[in-house]
XYZ file of C-alpha atoms in Angstrom:
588
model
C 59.622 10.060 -9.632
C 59.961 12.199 -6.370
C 62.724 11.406 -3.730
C 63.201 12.190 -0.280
C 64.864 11.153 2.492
C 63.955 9.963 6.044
C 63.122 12.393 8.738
C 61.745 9.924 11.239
C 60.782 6.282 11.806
C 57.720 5.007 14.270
C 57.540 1.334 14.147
C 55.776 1.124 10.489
C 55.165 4.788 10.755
C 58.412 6.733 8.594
C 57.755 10.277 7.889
C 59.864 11.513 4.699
C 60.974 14.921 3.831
C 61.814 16.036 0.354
C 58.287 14.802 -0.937
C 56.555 17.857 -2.263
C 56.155 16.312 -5.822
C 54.714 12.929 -4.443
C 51.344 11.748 -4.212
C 48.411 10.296 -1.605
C 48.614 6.475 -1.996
C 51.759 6.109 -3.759
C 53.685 3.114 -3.762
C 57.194 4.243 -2.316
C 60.834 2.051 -1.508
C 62.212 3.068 1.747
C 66.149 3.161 2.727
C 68.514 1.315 0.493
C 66.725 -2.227 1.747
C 64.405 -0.699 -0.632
C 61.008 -1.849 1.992
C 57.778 -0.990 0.368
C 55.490 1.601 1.577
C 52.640 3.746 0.876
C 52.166 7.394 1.492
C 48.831 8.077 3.814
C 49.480 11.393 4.411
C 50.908 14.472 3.181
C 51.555 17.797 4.832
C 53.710 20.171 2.318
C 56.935 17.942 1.292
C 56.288 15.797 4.394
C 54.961 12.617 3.789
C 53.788 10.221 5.942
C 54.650 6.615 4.998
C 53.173 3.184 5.954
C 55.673 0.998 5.765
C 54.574 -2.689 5.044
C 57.660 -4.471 6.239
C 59.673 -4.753 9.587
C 61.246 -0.951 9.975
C 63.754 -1.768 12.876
C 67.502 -0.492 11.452
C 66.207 2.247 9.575
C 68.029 5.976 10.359
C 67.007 8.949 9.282
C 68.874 10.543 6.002
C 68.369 7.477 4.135
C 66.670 7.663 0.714
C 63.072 7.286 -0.131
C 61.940 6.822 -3.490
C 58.248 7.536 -4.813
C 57.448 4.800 -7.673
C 55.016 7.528 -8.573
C 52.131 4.683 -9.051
C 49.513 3.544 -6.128
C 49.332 0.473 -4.600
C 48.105 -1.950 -7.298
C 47.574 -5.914 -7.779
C 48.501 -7.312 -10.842
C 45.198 -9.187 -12.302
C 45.360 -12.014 -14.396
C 46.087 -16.010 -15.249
C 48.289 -17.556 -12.302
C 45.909 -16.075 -9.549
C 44.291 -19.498 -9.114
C 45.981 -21.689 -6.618
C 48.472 -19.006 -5.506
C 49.455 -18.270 -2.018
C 49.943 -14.139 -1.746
C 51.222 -12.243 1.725
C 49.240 -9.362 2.397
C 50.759 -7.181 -0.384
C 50.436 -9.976 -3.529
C 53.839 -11.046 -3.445
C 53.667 -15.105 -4.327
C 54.959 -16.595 -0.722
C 56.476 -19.452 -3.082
C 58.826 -17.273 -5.077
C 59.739 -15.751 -1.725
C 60.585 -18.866 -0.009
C 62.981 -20.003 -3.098
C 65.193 -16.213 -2.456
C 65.315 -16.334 0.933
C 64.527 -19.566 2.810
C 61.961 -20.015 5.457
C 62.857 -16.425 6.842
C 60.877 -13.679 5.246
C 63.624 -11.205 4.154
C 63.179 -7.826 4.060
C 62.770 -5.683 0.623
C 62.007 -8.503 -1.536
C 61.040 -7.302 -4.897
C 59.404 -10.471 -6.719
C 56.383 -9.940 -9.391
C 52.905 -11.205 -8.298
C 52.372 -12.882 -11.392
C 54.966 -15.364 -12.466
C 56.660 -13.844 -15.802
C 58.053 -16.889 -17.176
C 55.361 -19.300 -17.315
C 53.010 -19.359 -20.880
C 49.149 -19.918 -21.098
C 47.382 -20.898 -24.158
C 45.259 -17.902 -25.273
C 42.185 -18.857 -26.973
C 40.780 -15.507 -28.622
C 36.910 -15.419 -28.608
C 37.043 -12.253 -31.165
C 38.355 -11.384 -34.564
C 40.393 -8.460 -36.191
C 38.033 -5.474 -36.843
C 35.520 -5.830 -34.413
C 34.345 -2.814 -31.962
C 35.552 -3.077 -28.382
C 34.685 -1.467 -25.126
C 35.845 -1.708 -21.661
C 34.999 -5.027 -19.807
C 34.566 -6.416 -23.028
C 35.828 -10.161 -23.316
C 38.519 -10.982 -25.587
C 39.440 -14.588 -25.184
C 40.301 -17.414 -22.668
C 42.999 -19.244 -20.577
C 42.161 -22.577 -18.783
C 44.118 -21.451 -15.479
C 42.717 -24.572 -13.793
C 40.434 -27.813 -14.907
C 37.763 -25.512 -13.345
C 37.942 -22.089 -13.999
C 38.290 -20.578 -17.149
C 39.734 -17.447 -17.077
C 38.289 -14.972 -19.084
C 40.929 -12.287 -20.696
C 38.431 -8.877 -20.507
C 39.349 -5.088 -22.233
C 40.448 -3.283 -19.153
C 38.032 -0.446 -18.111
C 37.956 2.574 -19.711
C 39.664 1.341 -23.030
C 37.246 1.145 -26.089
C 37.663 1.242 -30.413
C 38.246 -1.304 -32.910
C 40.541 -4.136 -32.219
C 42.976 -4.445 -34.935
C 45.176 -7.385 -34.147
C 44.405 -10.327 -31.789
C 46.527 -13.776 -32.208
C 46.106 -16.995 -30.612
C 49.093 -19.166 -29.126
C 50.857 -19.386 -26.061
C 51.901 -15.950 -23.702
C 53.271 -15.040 -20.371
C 51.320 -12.439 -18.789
C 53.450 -9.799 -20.296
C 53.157 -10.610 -24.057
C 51.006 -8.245 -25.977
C 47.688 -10.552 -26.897
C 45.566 -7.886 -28.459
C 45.714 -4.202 -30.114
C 42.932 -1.967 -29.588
C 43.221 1.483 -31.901
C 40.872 3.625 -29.409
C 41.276 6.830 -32.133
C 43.731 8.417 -30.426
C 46.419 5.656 -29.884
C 46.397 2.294 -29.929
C 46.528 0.282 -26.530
C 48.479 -3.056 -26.300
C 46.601 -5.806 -23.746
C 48.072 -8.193 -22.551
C 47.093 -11.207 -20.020
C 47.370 -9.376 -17.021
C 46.289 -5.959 -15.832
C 46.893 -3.965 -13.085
C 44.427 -2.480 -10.977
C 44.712 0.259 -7.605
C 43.479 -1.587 -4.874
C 41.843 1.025 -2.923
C 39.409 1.593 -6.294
C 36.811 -0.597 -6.027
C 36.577 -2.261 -9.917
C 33.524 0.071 -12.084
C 30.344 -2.020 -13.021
C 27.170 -1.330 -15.565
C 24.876 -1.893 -12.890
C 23.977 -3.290 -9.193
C 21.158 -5.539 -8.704
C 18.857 -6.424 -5.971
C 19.765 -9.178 -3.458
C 16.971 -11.129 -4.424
C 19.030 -14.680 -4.913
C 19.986 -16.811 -1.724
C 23.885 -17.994 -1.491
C 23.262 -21.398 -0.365
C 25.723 -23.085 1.733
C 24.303 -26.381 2.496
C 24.577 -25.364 6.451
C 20.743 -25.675 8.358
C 21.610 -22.846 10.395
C 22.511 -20.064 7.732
C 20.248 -21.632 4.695
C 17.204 -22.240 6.800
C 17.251 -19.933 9.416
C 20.031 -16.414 8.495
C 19.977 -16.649 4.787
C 22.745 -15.020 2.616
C 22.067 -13.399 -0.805
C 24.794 -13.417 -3.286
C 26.425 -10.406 -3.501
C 25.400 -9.804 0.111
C 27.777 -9.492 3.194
C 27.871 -11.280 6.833
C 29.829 -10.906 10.160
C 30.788 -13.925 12.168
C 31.767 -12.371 15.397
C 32.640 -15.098 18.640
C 35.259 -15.592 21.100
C 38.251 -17.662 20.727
C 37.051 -21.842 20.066
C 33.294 -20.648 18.946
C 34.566 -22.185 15.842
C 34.760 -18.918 13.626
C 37.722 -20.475 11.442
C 35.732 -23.994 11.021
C 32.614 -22.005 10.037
C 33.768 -20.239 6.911
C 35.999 -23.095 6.177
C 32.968 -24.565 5.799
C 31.150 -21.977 3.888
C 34.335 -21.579 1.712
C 34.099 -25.554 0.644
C 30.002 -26.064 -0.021
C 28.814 -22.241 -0.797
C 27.627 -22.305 -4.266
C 30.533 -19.761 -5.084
C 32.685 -20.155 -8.634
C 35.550 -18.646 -6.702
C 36.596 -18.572 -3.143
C 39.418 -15.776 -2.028
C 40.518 -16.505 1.623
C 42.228 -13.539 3.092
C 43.996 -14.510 6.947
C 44.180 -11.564 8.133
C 46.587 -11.369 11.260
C 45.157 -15.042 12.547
C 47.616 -16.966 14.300
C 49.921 -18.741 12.627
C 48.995 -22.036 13.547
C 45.248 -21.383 12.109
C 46.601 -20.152 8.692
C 48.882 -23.169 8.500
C 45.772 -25.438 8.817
C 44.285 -23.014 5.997
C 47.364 -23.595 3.485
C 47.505 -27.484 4.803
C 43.849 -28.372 4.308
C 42.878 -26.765 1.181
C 45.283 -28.161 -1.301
C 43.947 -31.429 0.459
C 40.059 -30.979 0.618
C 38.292 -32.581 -2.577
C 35.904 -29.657 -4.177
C 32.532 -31.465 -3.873
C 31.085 -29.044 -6.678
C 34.113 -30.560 -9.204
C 35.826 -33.595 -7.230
C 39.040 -31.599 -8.141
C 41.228 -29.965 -5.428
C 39.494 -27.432 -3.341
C 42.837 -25.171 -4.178
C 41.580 -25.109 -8.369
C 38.873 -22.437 -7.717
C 40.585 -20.646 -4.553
C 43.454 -17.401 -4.079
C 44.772 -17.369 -0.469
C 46.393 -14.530 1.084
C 48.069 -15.125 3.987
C 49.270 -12.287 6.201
C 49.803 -13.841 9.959
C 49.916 -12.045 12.995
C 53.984 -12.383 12.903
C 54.084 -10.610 9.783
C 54.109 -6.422 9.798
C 51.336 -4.946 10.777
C 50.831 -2.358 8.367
C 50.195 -5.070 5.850
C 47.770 -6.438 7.350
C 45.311 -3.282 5.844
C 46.800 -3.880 2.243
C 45.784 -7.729 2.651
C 41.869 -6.437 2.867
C 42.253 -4.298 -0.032
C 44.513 -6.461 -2.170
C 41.890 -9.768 -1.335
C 38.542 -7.620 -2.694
C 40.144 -6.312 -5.777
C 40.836 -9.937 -6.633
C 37.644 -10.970 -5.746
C 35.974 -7.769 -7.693
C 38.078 -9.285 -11.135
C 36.543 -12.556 -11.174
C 33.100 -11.017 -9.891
C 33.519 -8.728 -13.767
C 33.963 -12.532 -15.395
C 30.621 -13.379 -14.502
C 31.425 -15.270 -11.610
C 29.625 -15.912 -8.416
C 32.919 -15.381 -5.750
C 32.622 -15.979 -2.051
C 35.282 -13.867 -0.184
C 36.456 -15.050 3.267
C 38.284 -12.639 5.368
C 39.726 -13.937 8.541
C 39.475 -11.675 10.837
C 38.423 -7.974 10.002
C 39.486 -6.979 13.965
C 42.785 -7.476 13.258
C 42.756 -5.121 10.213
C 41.116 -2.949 12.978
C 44.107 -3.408 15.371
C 46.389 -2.164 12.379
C 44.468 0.806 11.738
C 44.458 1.712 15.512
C 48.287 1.066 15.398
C 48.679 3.388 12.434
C 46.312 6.426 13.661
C 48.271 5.971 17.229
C 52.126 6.860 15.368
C 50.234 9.316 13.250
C 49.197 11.148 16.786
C 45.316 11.441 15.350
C 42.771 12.285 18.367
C 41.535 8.544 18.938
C 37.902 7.312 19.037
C 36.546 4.378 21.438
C 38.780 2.033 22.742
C 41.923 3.987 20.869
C 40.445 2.597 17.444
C 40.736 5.839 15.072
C 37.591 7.692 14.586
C 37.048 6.582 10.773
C 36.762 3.338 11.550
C 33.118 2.978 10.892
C 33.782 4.738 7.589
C 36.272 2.250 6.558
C 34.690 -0.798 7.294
C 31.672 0.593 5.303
C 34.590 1.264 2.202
C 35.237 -2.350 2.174
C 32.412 -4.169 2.872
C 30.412 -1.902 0.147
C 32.224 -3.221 -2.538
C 30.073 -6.538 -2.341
C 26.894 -7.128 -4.581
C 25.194 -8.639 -7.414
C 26.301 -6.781 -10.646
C 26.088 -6.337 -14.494
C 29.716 -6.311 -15.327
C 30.912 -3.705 -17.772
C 30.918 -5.011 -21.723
C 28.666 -5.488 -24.380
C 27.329 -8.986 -23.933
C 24.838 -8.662 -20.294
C 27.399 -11.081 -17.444
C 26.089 -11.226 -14.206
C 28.681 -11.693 -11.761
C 28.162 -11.663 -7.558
C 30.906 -10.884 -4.934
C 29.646 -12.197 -1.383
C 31.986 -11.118 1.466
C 31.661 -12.972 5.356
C 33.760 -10.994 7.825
C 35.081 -12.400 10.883
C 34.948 -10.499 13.756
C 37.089 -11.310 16.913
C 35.959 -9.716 19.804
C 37.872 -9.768 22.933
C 36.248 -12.325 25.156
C 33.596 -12.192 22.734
C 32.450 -8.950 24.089
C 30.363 -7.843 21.055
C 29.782 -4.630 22.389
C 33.329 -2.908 21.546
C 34.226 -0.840 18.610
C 34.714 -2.989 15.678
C 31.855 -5.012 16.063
C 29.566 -2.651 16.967
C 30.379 -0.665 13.526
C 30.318 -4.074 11.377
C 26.586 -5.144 12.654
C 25.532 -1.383 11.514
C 26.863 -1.937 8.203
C 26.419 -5.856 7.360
C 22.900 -7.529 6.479
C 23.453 -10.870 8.247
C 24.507 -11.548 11.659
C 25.810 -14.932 12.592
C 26.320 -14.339 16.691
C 28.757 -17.506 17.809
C 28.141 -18.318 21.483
C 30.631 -19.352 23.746
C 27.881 -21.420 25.302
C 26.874 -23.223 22.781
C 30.512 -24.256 21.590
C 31.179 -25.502 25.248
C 28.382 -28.261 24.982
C 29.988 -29.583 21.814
C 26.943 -27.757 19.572
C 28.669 -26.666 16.340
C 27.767 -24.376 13.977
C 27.435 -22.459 17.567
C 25.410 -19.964 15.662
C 22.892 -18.337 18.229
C 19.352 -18.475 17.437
C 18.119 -15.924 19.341
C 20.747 -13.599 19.108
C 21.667 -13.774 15.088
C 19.467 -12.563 12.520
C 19.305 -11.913 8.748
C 17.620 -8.621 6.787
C 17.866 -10.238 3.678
C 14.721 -12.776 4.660
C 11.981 -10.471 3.402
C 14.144 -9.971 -0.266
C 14.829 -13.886 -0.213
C 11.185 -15.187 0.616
C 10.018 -14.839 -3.011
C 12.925 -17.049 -4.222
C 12.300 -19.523 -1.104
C 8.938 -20.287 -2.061
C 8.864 -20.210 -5.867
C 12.090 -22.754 -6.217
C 11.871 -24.508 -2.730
C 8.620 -24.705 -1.823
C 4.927 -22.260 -0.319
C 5.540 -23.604 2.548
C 9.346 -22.706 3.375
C 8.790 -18.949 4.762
C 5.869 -20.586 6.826
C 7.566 -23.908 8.170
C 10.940 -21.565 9.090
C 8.762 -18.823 11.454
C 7.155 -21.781 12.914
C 10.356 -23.384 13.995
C 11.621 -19.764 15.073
C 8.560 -19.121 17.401
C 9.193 -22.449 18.460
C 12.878 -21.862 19.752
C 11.904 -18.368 21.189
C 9.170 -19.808 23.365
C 11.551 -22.714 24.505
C 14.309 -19.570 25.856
C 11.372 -18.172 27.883
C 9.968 -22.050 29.402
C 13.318 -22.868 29.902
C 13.540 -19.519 32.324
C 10.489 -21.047 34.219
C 11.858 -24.491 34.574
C 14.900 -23.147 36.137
C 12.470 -21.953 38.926
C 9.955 -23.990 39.412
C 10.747 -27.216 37.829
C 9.853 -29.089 34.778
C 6.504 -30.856 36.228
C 4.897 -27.363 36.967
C 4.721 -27.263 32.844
C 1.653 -28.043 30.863
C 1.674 -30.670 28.597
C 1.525 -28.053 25.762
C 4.385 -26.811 27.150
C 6.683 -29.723 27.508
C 5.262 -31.001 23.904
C 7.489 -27.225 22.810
C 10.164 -28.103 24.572
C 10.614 -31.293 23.515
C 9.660 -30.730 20.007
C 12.990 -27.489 20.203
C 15.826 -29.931 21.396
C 14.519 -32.305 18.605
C 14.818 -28.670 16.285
C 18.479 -27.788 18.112
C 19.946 -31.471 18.187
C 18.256 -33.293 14.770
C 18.356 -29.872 12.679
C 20.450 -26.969 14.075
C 23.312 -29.174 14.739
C 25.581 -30.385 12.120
C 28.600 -32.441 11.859
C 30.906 -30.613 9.914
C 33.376 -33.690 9.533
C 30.729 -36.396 8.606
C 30.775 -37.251 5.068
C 26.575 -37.199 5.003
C 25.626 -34.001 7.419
C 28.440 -32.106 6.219
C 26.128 -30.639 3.047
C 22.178 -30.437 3.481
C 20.877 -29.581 0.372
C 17.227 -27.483 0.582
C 15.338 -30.286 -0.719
C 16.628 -32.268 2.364
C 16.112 -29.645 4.515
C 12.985 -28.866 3.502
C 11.932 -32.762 4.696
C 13.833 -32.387 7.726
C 11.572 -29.400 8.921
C 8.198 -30.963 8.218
C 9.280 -33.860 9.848
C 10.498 -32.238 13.290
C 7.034 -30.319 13.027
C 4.665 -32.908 12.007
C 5.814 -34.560 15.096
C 4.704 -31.373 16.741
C 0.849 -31.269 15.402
C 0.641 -34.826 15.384
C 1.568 -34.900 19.245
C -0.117 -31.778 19.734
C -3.648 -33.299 18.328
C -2.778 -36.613 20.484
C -2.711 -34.520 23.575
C -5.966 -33.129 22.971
C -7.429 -36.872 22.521
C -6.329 -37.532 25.906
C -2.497 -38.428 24.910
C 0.353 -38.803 27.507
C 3.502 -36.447 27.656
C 5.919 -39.164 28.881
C 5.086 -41.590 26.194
C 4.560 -39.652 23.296
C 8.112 -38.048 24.084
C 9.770 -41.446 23.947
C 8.119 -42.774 21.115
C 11.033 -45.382 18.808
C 10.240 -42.770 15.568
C 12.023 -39.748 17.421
C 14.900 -41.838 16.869
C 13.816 -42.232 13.117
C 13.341 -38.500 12.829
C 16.653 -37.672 14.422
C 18.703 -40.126 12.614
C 16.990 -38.483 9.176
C 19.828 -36.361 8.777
C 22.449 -39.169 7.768
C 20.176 -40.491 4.730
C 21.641 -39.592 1.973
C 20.200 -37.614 -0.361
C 18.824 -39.655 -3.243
C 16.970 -41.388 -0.562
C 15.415 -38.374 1.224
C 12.164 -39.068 -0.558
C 11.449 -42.326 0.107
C 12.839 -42.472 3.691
C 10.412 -39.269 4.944
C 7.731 -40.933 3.705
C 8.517 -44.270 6.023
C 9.186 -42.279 8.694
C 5.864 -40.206 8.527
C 3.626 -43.269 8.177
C 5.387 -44.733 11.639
C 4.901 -41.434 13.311
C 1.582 -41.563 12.069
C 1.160 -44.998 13.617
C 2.931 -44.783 16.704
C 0.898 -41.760 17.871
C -2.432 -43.169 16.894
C -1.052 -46.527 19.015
C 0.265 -44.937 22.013
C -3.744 -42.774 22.057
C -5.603 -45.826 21.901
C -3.274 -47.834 24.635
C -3.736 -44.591 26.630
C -7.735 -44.616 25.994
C -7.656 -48.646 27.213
């Protein structure tokens, strides 16, 4: 262990002298509070030290200590359900030394030490190991089953395994690699700027669905793929992957707040624990790790939250598990980086943000995908990361989301606008897109239906050509339109208000499953040929639009879905009749 002793202290910047046998990245204890830090820089015995806790107090000549290890998370049964600050200590444990004041230098293990979890091995005595390999199970939760794995890079012939009840800490498993044998237990630890090794990345040919029209119909997901949410303040970013977090068909949900207001991550820690999983009917908190690092706290830690929320996310992804990861908001993360490469006097980019921080976005958001974890048997596991961006006054043109859209796949553009008139998701259509549309078509078609890829450009040339008549009618008025023409603009508010909008709080629209959606679209479009065709026969405008079936078509979204079928059909044979009535009373 190296030790040195403080030379000077710059908010969460403390430079150390006395370093020289100290390395990048390590994990130091700063002053005899003993604050944790982390060496980003060293120039000959200098080091340069972020500190992750409130420095104010500190004078130089006190001791720093290198722990001569980097910044790890421990990995393993007691994850589930846990609330973590930004640097995995367990906010719980915290709260029982110190009160409802976060006190500096608290040393408390991420993983509770005393608790025991029934081991169940899945492997016997004498059989050949290798890293990633899985040795046996925990039930951490009624829903997820926590698989113990041989940690990477450890491989030979197991020679003892037992079964029973362990903390984290108790040796499980003995693994005689040749050399030496290697004890596993429960838990294992894992650097969190590493991202976790694979045996392979796969395509992002499979869609994450979410059960919201917007993203499922319109900006499609793939699992393992990543997504930016950027929007002003009240766009509803926080609603939207609340949202996403509850229906997306993820195994695993890790919410990172990173630097959000306080009052936003209490609703977080408030809600969860109370919203019913609709996937298992259990607690929504049985298949979710929060980390919750509020603006209040240091902001140094708010970079180790990122890190520390993707290596979790990366272990469960190596289970086999499909894991969504929220991370609320990646500007803020920004913000501490700035802060940082301000004390460390580097020569700033745009807007005072550090010149690397394209690079590390691109670090962190690269550690999503679709894999083959490591290990003999074949597990496909998927780590999906959304990213919310928080542009000042929802300027999307500044630094940090300018670098995110060059690195993420999907952009969902929220639109000040659009939240104003009460239209929630307030994901723009014309300004959002996805790149993963082309890889998901194939899957679209062959397990939804031929039509999908079809029925969804329709709708989008639809809403494009309403933007440009809706230019016109602000000049000349809605009669100098065509019938054609009105017939598209009707037939896109019916597309906006009946299928774009969704309630987010009604127990029905909440979820849309693709099968629902699927009817909702041919019905919003049928009306559009249908009325199209009538129009031709001599049809009127005025009447067709208020026909008593649009309100059939728009109240289609509250059947539920066991219904879907039988309902569509109703509703197309009164379209059907309707228009053919409202031709012939026209032709009389």
């Amino acid at each position: 262990m190296s030790s040195g002793t403080i030379l000077k202290v710059s908010g969460p910047l403390v430079i150390a002298e006395g370093m020289r046998s100290a390395n990048m990245f390590d994990v130091v204890r700063v002053s005899r509070q003993r604050l944790i830090g982390e060496i980003i820089e060293m120039h000959g015995d200098k080091a340069s030290i972020q500190v992750y806790e409130e420095t104010s107090g500190l004078g130089t000549g006190e001791p720093v200590e290198s722990t001569g290890e980097p910044m790890s998370v421990e990995l393993g049964p007691g994850l589930i359900g846990s609330i973590f600050d930004g640097i995995q200590r367990p906010l719980d444990d915290i709260k029982r030394i110190s009160g409802n004041n976060l006190s500096r230098g608290i040393d408390v293990p991420s993983l509770k030490r005393d608790r025991k979890w029934p081991f169940q091995p899945v492997l016997k005595a004498g059989a050949e190991v290798v890293g990633g390999d899985i040795l046996g199970t925990v039930q951490e939760t009624d829903v997820v089953l926590h698989k113990i794995m041989v940690p990477p890079g450890v491989s030979g012939r197991l020679v003892k395994i037992e079964k029973g009840e362990f903390t984290v800490t108790d040796t499980v498993a003995v693994v005689d690699t040749g050399k030496s044998e290697v004890k596993i237990s429960l838990m294992q630890k894992w650097p969190v700027r590493k991202g976790r090794p694979y045996s392979q990345k796969l395509p992002p040919v499979k869609p994450l669905i979410t059960g919201q029209r917007v993203v499922d119909c319109l900006f499609p997901i793939a699992k393992g793929g990543v997504a930016a949410i950027p929007g002003p303040f009240g766009s509803g970013k926080t609603v939207t992957q609340h949202q996403l977090a509850k229906w997306a068909e993820a195994d695993i949900v890790v919410y990172i707040g990173c630097g959000e207001r306080g009052n936003e991550m209490t609703d977080v820690l408030l809600e969860f624990p109370e919203l019913i999983d609709p996937h298992t009917g259990k607690s929504l908190m049985e298949r979710t790790v929060l980390i919750a690092n509020t603006s209040d706290m240091p902001v140094a830690a708010r970079e180790a939250s990122i890190y520390t929320g993707i290596t979790i996310a990366e272990y469960f992804r190596d289970m086999g598990y499909s894991v969504a990861l929220m991370a609320d908001s990646t500007s803020r993360w920004a913000e501490a980086l700035r802060e940082m490469s301000g004390r460390l006097e580097e020569m700033p980019g745009e807007e005072g943000y550090p010149a690397y921080l394209g690079s590390r976005l691109a670090q962190f958001y690269e550690r999503a995908g679709r894999v083959i974890s490591l290990g003999s048997d074949e597990r496909e596991g998927a780590l999906s990361v959304i990213g919310a961006v928080s542009p000042p006054g929802g300027d999307i043109s500044e630094p940090v989301s300018q670098a995110t859209l060059r690195i993420v796949k999907v952009f969902w553009g929220l639109d000040a606008g659009l939240a104003y008139k009460r239209h929630f998701p307030a994901i723009n259509w014309l300004t959002s897109y996805s790149l993963y549309v082309d890889l998901l078509s194939k899957w679209f078609t062959d397990n939804v239906s031929p039509e999908w890829m079809e029925l969804r450009t329709k709708m989008m040339r639809l809403l494009q050509d309403e933007a440009e008549l809706e230019e016109i009618v602000k000049l000349v008025g809605i009669d100098a339109l065509s019938s054609e023409d009105r017939l598209k603009l009707e037939t896109s508010r019916s597309i906006r208000e009946d299928f774009l909008h969704q309630l987010a709080f009604h127990e029905i629209d909440t979820y849309t499953s693709l099968n629902k959606q699927l009817h909702m679209i041919k019905l919003i479009l049928a009306f559009y040929d249908i009325a199209a065709e009538a129009l031709r026969l001599g049809g009127d405008i005025e009447k067709i639009s208020s026909l008593p079936v649009r309100e059939s078509i728009g109240r289609f979204k509250y059947i539920k879905e066991e219904n879907v079928s039988a309902e569509f059909d109703r509703v197309m044979s009164e379209l059907v009749a309707q228009m053919q009535s409202s031709i012939v009373k026209e032709s009389l």
